[in-house]
N, C-alpha and C. Protein backbone atom coordinates (compact mmCIF):
# COMPACT_ATOMS: atom_id res chain seq x y z
N MET A 1 -45.96 -12.95 42.99
CA MET A 1 -45.21 -11.70 41.80
C MET A 1 -46.39 -10.99 42.39
N LYS A 2 -47.39 -11.27 42.97
CA LYS A 2 -48.23 -9.42 43.11
C LYS A 2 -47.18 -8.78 44.02
N GLN A 3 -46.40 -9.25 44.99
CA GLN A 3 -45.02 -8.35 45.38
C GLN A 3 -44.78 -8.72 45.30
N GLN A 4 -44.14 -8.80 44.14
CA GLN A 4 -43.31 -8.75 43.71
C GLN A 4 -42.39 -7.46 43.05
N LEU A 5 -43.94 -7.41 42.30
CA LEU A 5 -43.86 -5.78 40.86
C LEU A 5 -44.48 -5.10 41.62
N SER A 6 -45.46 -5.04 42.60
CA SER A 6 -45.36 -4.16 43.63
C SER A 6 -44.50 -2.40 44.53
N ASP A 7 -42.80 -3.95 44.75
CA ASP A 7 -42.22 -3.81 45.10
C ASP A 7 -41.47 -2.55 44.15
N TYR A 8 -41.09 -2.87 42.89
CA TYR A 8 -40.52 -1.98 42.01
C TYR A 8 -41.86 -1.23 41.22
N GLY A 9 -43.12 -0.48 41.87
CA GLY A 9 -43.28 0.28 41.53
C GLY A 9 -44.76 0.08 40.47
N ILE A 10 -45.31 -1.36 40.74
CA ILE A 10 -45.94 -1.80 39.03
C ILE A 10 -46.92 -2.24 40.09
N PHE A 11 -48.62 -1.83 40.04
CA PHE A 11 -49.49 -2.22 40.77
C PHE A 11 -50.69 -2.38 39.49
N LEU A 12 -50.53 -3.87 39.53
CA LEU A 12 -52.32 -4.66 38.81
C LEU A 12 -52.99 -5.27 38.64
N ASP A 13 -53.74 -5.00 38.57
CA ASP A 13 -55.42 -6.57 39.12
C ASP A 13 -55.69 -7.28 38.67
N HIS A 14 -55.01 -7.61 37.48
CA HIS A 14 -55.14 -8.33 36.85
C HIS A 14 -53.28 -9.21 35.86
N ILE A 15 -52.30 -9.39 37.07
CA ILE A 15 -51.09 -9.61 35.95
C ILE A 15 -51.70 -10.14 34.62
N PRO A 16 -50.83 -10.00 33.46
CA PRO A 16 -50.89 -10.96 32.08
C PRO A 16 -50.05 -11.50 31.98
N ILE A 17 -49.84 -13.25 31.98
CA ILE A 17 -48.99 -13.92 31.50
C ILE A 17 -49.98 -14.42 30.29
N ARG A 18 -48.67 -13.93 29.21
CA ARG A 18 -48.16 -15.18 27.51
C ARG A 18 -48.08 -16.20 27.96
N CYS A 19 -49.02 -17.02 26.92
CA CYS A 19 -48.66 -18.67 26.88
C CYS A 19 -48.73 -18.70 25.83
N ASP A 20 -48.00 -19.85 25.54
CA ASP A 20 -48.26 -20.15 23.79
C ASP A 20 -48.67 -21.15 23.51
N ASN A 21 -49.05 -21.77 24.88
CA ASN A 21 -49.91 -23.05 24.92
C ASN A 21 -51.57 -23.33 25.43
N THR A 22 -52.18 -23.39 23.94
CA THR A 22 -53.46 -23.37 24.58
C THR A 22 -54.12 -24.29 25.88
N SER A 23 -53.78 -25.56 24.92
CA SER A 23 -54.21 -27.32 26.51
C SER A 23 -54.20 -26.53 27.69
N ALA A 24 -52.82 -25.53 28.34
CA ALA A 24 -53.03 -25.29 29.85
C ALA A 24 -53.85 -23.79 29.76
N ILE A 25 -53.96 -23.48 28.32
CA ILE A 25 -55.09 -21.93 29.04
C ILE A 25 -56.61 -22.38 29.78
N ASN A 26 -56.50 -23.53 28.72
CA ASN A 26 -57.60 -24.15 28.74
C ASN A 26 -58.31 -24.70 29.97
N LEU A 27 -56.70 -25.92 30.16
CA LEU A 27 -57.27 -26.32 32.11
C LEU A 27 -56.97 -25.08 32.88
N SER A 28 -56.63 -24.00 33.03
CA SER A 28 -56.30 -22.72 33.48
C SER A 28 -58.39 -22.58 34.17
N LYS A 29 -58.01 -22.21 33.24
CA LYS A 29 -60.01 -21.63 32.91
C LYS A 29 -61.55 -23.18 33.32
N ASN A 30 -60.66 -24.33 33.25
CA ASN A 30 -62.49 -26.20 33.57
C ASN A 30 -61.40 -26.21 34.29
N PRO A 31 -62.54 -26.21 35.68
CA PRO A 31 -61.83 -26.46 36.82
C PRO A 31 -62.32 -27.76 37.08
N VAL A 32 -63.11 -28.84 36.48
CA VAL A 32 -63.23 -30.51 35.96
C VAL A 32 -62.10 -31.17 35.98
N GLN A 33 -61.41 -31.84 36.82
CA GLN A 33 -60.25 -32.66 36.43
C GLN A 33 -60.84 -34.07 36.55
N ASN A 34 -60.65 -34.97 35.17
CA ASN A 34 -60.71 -35.86 34.54
C ASN A 34 -59.53 -36.27 34.27
N SER A 35 -59.29 -37.64 33.48
CA SER A 35 -58.21 -39.06 33.62
C SER A 35 -56.79 -38.14 32.84
N ARG A 36 -57.50 -37.36 32.33
CA ARG A 36 -56.43 -36.66 31.49
C ARG A 36 -55.81 -35.44 31.87
N THR A 37 -56.28 -35.09 33.21
CA THR A 37 -55.75 -34.16 34.10
C THR A 37 -55.02 -34.61 35.53
N LYS A 38 -54.94 -35.92 35.54
CA LYS A 38 -55.09 -36.48 36.89
C LYS A 38 -53.59 -36.04 36.90
N HIS A 39 -52.55 -36.58 36.21
CA HIS A 39 -51.71 -36.46 36.30
C HIS A 39 -50.91 -35.18 37.27
N ILE A 40 -52.12 -33.69 36.72
CA ILE A 40 -51.37 -32.31 37.33
C ILE A 40 -50.56 -32.82 38.49
N GLU A 41 -49.83 -32.52 39.56
CA GLU A 41 -49.38 -32.31 40.86
C GLU A 41 -49.85 -31.32 40.93
N ILE A 42 -50.40 -31.48 42.85
CA ILE A 42 -51.68 -29.84 43.14
C ILE A 42 -51.07 -28.64 42.94
N ARG A 43 -49.75 -28.65 42.65
CA ARG A 43 -48.42 -27.46 42.94
C ARG A 43 -48.08 -26.65 41.73
N HIS A 44 -49.05 -26.73 40.61
CA HIS A 44 -49.50 -27.08 39.41
C HIS A 44 -51.10 -26.19 39.85
N ASN A 45 -51.82 -26.45 40.75
CA ASN A 45 -53.04 -26.22 40.12
C ASN A 45 -53.14 -24.75 41.12
N LEU A 46 -51.92 -24.36 41.42
CA LEU A 46 -51.68 -23.08 41.91
C LEU A 46 -51.82 -22.21 41.19
N LEU A 47 -51.80 -21.82 39.84
CA LEU A 47 -51.75 -20.56 39.02
C LEU A 47 -53.43 -21.32 38.11
N ARG A 48 -54.28 -21.94 39.15
CA ARG A 48 -55.37 -21.88 37.93
C ARG A 48 -56.37 -21.59 39.06
N GLY A 49 -56.25 -21.57 40.41
CA GLY A 49 -56.82 -20.77 41.37
C GLY A 49 -56.76 -19.82 40.84
N HIS A 50 -55.24 -18.68 41.05
CA HIS A 50 -55.02 -17.16 40.89
C HIS A 50 -55.76 -16.65 39.84
N VAL A 51 -55.81 -17.59 38.44
CA VAL A 51 -57.27 -17.28 37.38
C VAL A 51 -58.29 -17.65 37.64
N GLN A 52 -58.98 -18.58 38.12
CA GLN A 52 -60.28 -17.86 39.12
C GLN A 52 -60.66 -17.00 39.65
N LYS A 53 -60.15 -16.09 40.79
CA LYS A 53 -59.96 -15.45 42.07
C LYS A 53 -59.44 -14.51 40.91
N GLY A 54 -59.36 -14.07 39.89
CA GLY A 54 -58.79 -13.30 39.13
C GLY A 54 -57.22 -12.44 39.01
N ASP A 55 -56.59 -12.92 39.86
CA ASP A 55 -55.83 -12.34 40.06
C ASP A 55 -54.74 -12.45 38.90
N CYS A 56 -54.25 -13.03 37.79
CA CYS A 56 -53.71 -13.26 36.74
C CYS A 56 -54.24 -13.28 35.40
N VAL A 57 -54.66 -13.17 34.20
CA VAL A 57 -55.91 -14.05 33.10
C VAL A 57 -54.10 -13.89 32.11
N LEU A 58 -53.96 -15.40 31.95
CA LEU A 58 -54.13 -16.38 30.30
C LEU A 58 -54.14 -15.71 29.35
N GLU A 59 -52.80 -15.14 28.61
CA GLU A 59 -53.72 -14.82 27.51
C GLU A 59 -52.42 -15.29 26.33
N PHE A 60 -53.58 -15.52 25.13
CA PHE A 60 -52.31 -17.12 24.85
C PHE A 60 -51.91 -15.86 23.09
N ILE A 61 -50.72 -16.13 22.96
CA ILE A 61 -48.91 -15.61 22.47
C ILE A 61 -48.70 -16.23 21.44
N ASP A 62 -48.50 -16.40 20.19
CA ASP A 62 -48.21 -16.98 19.17
C ASP A 62 -46.25 -17.21 19.47
N THR A 63 -46.23 -18.72 19.25
CA THR A 63 -45.19 -19.52 19.62
C THR A 63 -43.95 -18.64 18.89
N LYS A 64 -43.94 -17.74 17.98
CA LYS A 64 -42.41 -17.08 17.52
C LYS A 64 -42.91 -15.42 18.15
N ASN A 65 -43.69 -15.40 18.50
CA ASN A 65 -44.38 -13.84 19.29
C ASN A 65 -43.23 -13.90 20.76
N GLN A 66 -43.83 -15.42 21.78
CA GLN A 66 -43.49 -15.44 23.12
C GLN A 66 -42.29 -14.87 22.87
N LEU A 67 -41.37 -13.90 24.24
CA LEU A 67 -40.24 -13.82 24.41
C LEU A 67 -39.37 -14.37 25.70
N ALA A 68 -39.88 -14.71 26.10
CA ALA A 68 -39.83 -16.36 27.09
C ALA A 68 -38.97 -17.04 25.95
N ASN A 69 -39.27 -17.28 24.99
CA ASN A 69 -38.40 -18.98 24.71
C ASN A 69 -36.27 -17.70 24.86
N ILE A 70 -36.44 -17.01 24.50
CA ILE A 70 -34.87 -16.28 23.95
C ILE A 70 -33.47 -17.29 25.40
N PHE A 71 -34.93 -17.29 26.68
CA PHE A 71 -33.61 -17.39 27.59
C PHE A 71 -34.27 -19.27 28.18
N MET A 72 -35.25 -20.18 27.09
CA MET A 72 -35.07 -21.18 27.10
C MET A 72 -34.56 -21.92 26.49
N LYS A 73 -34.51 -21.61 25.13
CA LYS A 73 -34.46 -23.00 23.86
C LYS A 73 -33.29 -21.00 22.52
N PRO A 74 -32.82 -23.11 22.21
CA PRO A 74 -31.89 -22.16 20.76
C PRO A 74 -32.76 -21.83 20.29
N LEU A 75 -32.67 -20.64 19.52
CA LEU A 75 -33.10 -20.22 18.57
C LEU A 75 -32.07 -19.57 16.93
N PRO A 76 -33.28 -20.09 15.70
CA PRO A 76 -32.34 -18.74 15.04
C PRO A 76 -32.40 -17.63 15.48
N LYS A 77 -31.21 -17.02 14.18
CA LYS A 77 -30.66 -15.84 14.44
C LYS A 77 -31.19 -14.82 14.27
N GLU A 78 -31.95 -14.80 13.25
CA GLU A 78 -33.74 -13.30 13.08
C GLU A 78 -34.17 -13.36 14.24
N THR A 79 -34.76 -14.21 14.00
CA THR A 79 -36.10 -15.00 15.59
C THR A 79 -34.86 -14.19 17.45
N PHE A 80 -33.72 -14.70 16.83
CA PHE A 80 -33.04 -14.04 18.04
C PHE A 80 -33.09 -12.73 18.55
N PHE A 81 -32.50 -11.72 17.39
CA PHE A 81 -32.13 -10.77 17.16
C PHE A 81 -33.62 -10.53 17.41
N ALA A 82 -34.76 -10.53 16.38
CA ALA A 82 -35.93 -9.69 16.48
C ALA A 82 -36.32 -9.63 18.57
N ILE A 83 -36.27 -10.61 19.28
CA ILE A 83 -36.76 -10.72 20.15
C ILE A 83 -35.94 -9.87 21.54
N ARG A 84 -34.48 -10.02 20.80
CA ARG A 84 -33.97 -8.91 21.19
C ARG A 84 -33.73 -7.56 21.32
N ARG A 85 -34.02 -7.67 19.86
CA ARG A 85 -35.27 -6.02 20.47
C ARG A 85 -36.28 -5.53 21.06
N GLU A 86 -37.24 -7.35 21.24
CA GLU A 86 -38.95 -6.84 21.34
C GLU A 86 -38.38 -6.19 23.04
N LEU A 87 -37.36 -6.63 23.69
CA LEU A 87 -36.83 -6.62 25.16
C LEU A 87 -36.33 -5.81 25.30
N GLY A 88 -36.08 -4.56 23.91
CA GLY A 88 -34.86 -3.68 24.51
C GLY A 88 -33.39 -3.11 24.74
N LEU A 89 -33.56 -5.00 24.22
CA LEU A 89 -31.11 -5.21 24.51
C LEU A 89 -30.73 -4.35 23.35
N LEU A 90 -29.16 -4.58 23.06
CA LEU A 90 -28.74 -3.38 22.60
C LEU A 90 -27.75 -4.51 21.85
N ASP A 91 -26.94 -4.71 20.85
CA ASP A 91 -26.09 -5.33 20.72
C ASP A 91 -24.40 -3.79 20.69
N ILE A 92 -24.07 -4.51 21.24
CA ILE A 92 -22.47 -4.05 21.91
C ILE A 92 -21.88 -3.09 19.92
N ASN A 93 -22.49 -3.90 19.17
CA ASN A 93 -21.48 -3.20 18.01
C ASN A 93 -22.86 -1.85 17.57
N ASP A 94 -24.50 -1.81 18.05
CA ASP A 94 -25.01 -0.76 18.11
C ASP A 94 -24.64 -0.27 18.45
N LEU A 95 -23.67 -0.20 20.09
CA LEU A 95 -23.09 1.23 20.51
C LEU A 95 -22.26 2.52 19.85
N ASP A 96 -21.74 1.35 18.83
CA ASP A 96 -20.39 2.01 17.26
C ASP A 96 -21.63 3.24 17.37
N LYS A 97 -22.19 3.11 16.55
CA LYS A 97 -22.89 4.00 15.51
C LYS A 97 -23.56 5.13 16.02
């Protein structure tokens, strides 16, 4: 991720990743593996390693403000329009004004 951002001229020491799942954030900070986390595959622990190294930082964001939802799930019209505005996308009808 760091390499791809640097290709676009963006250089960050701690890449912020916004997540609406507090359990995932807590798992990334806690290196202890217990019976509840043993089913998580090793490849998913990659993110935990990057968080521990300080390459990225997981930040909590409320589900209704999660911009990635526009790409992953059907949303009510009002939420869709709000996220679209946050992303800086225009509606074709806005161009006529």
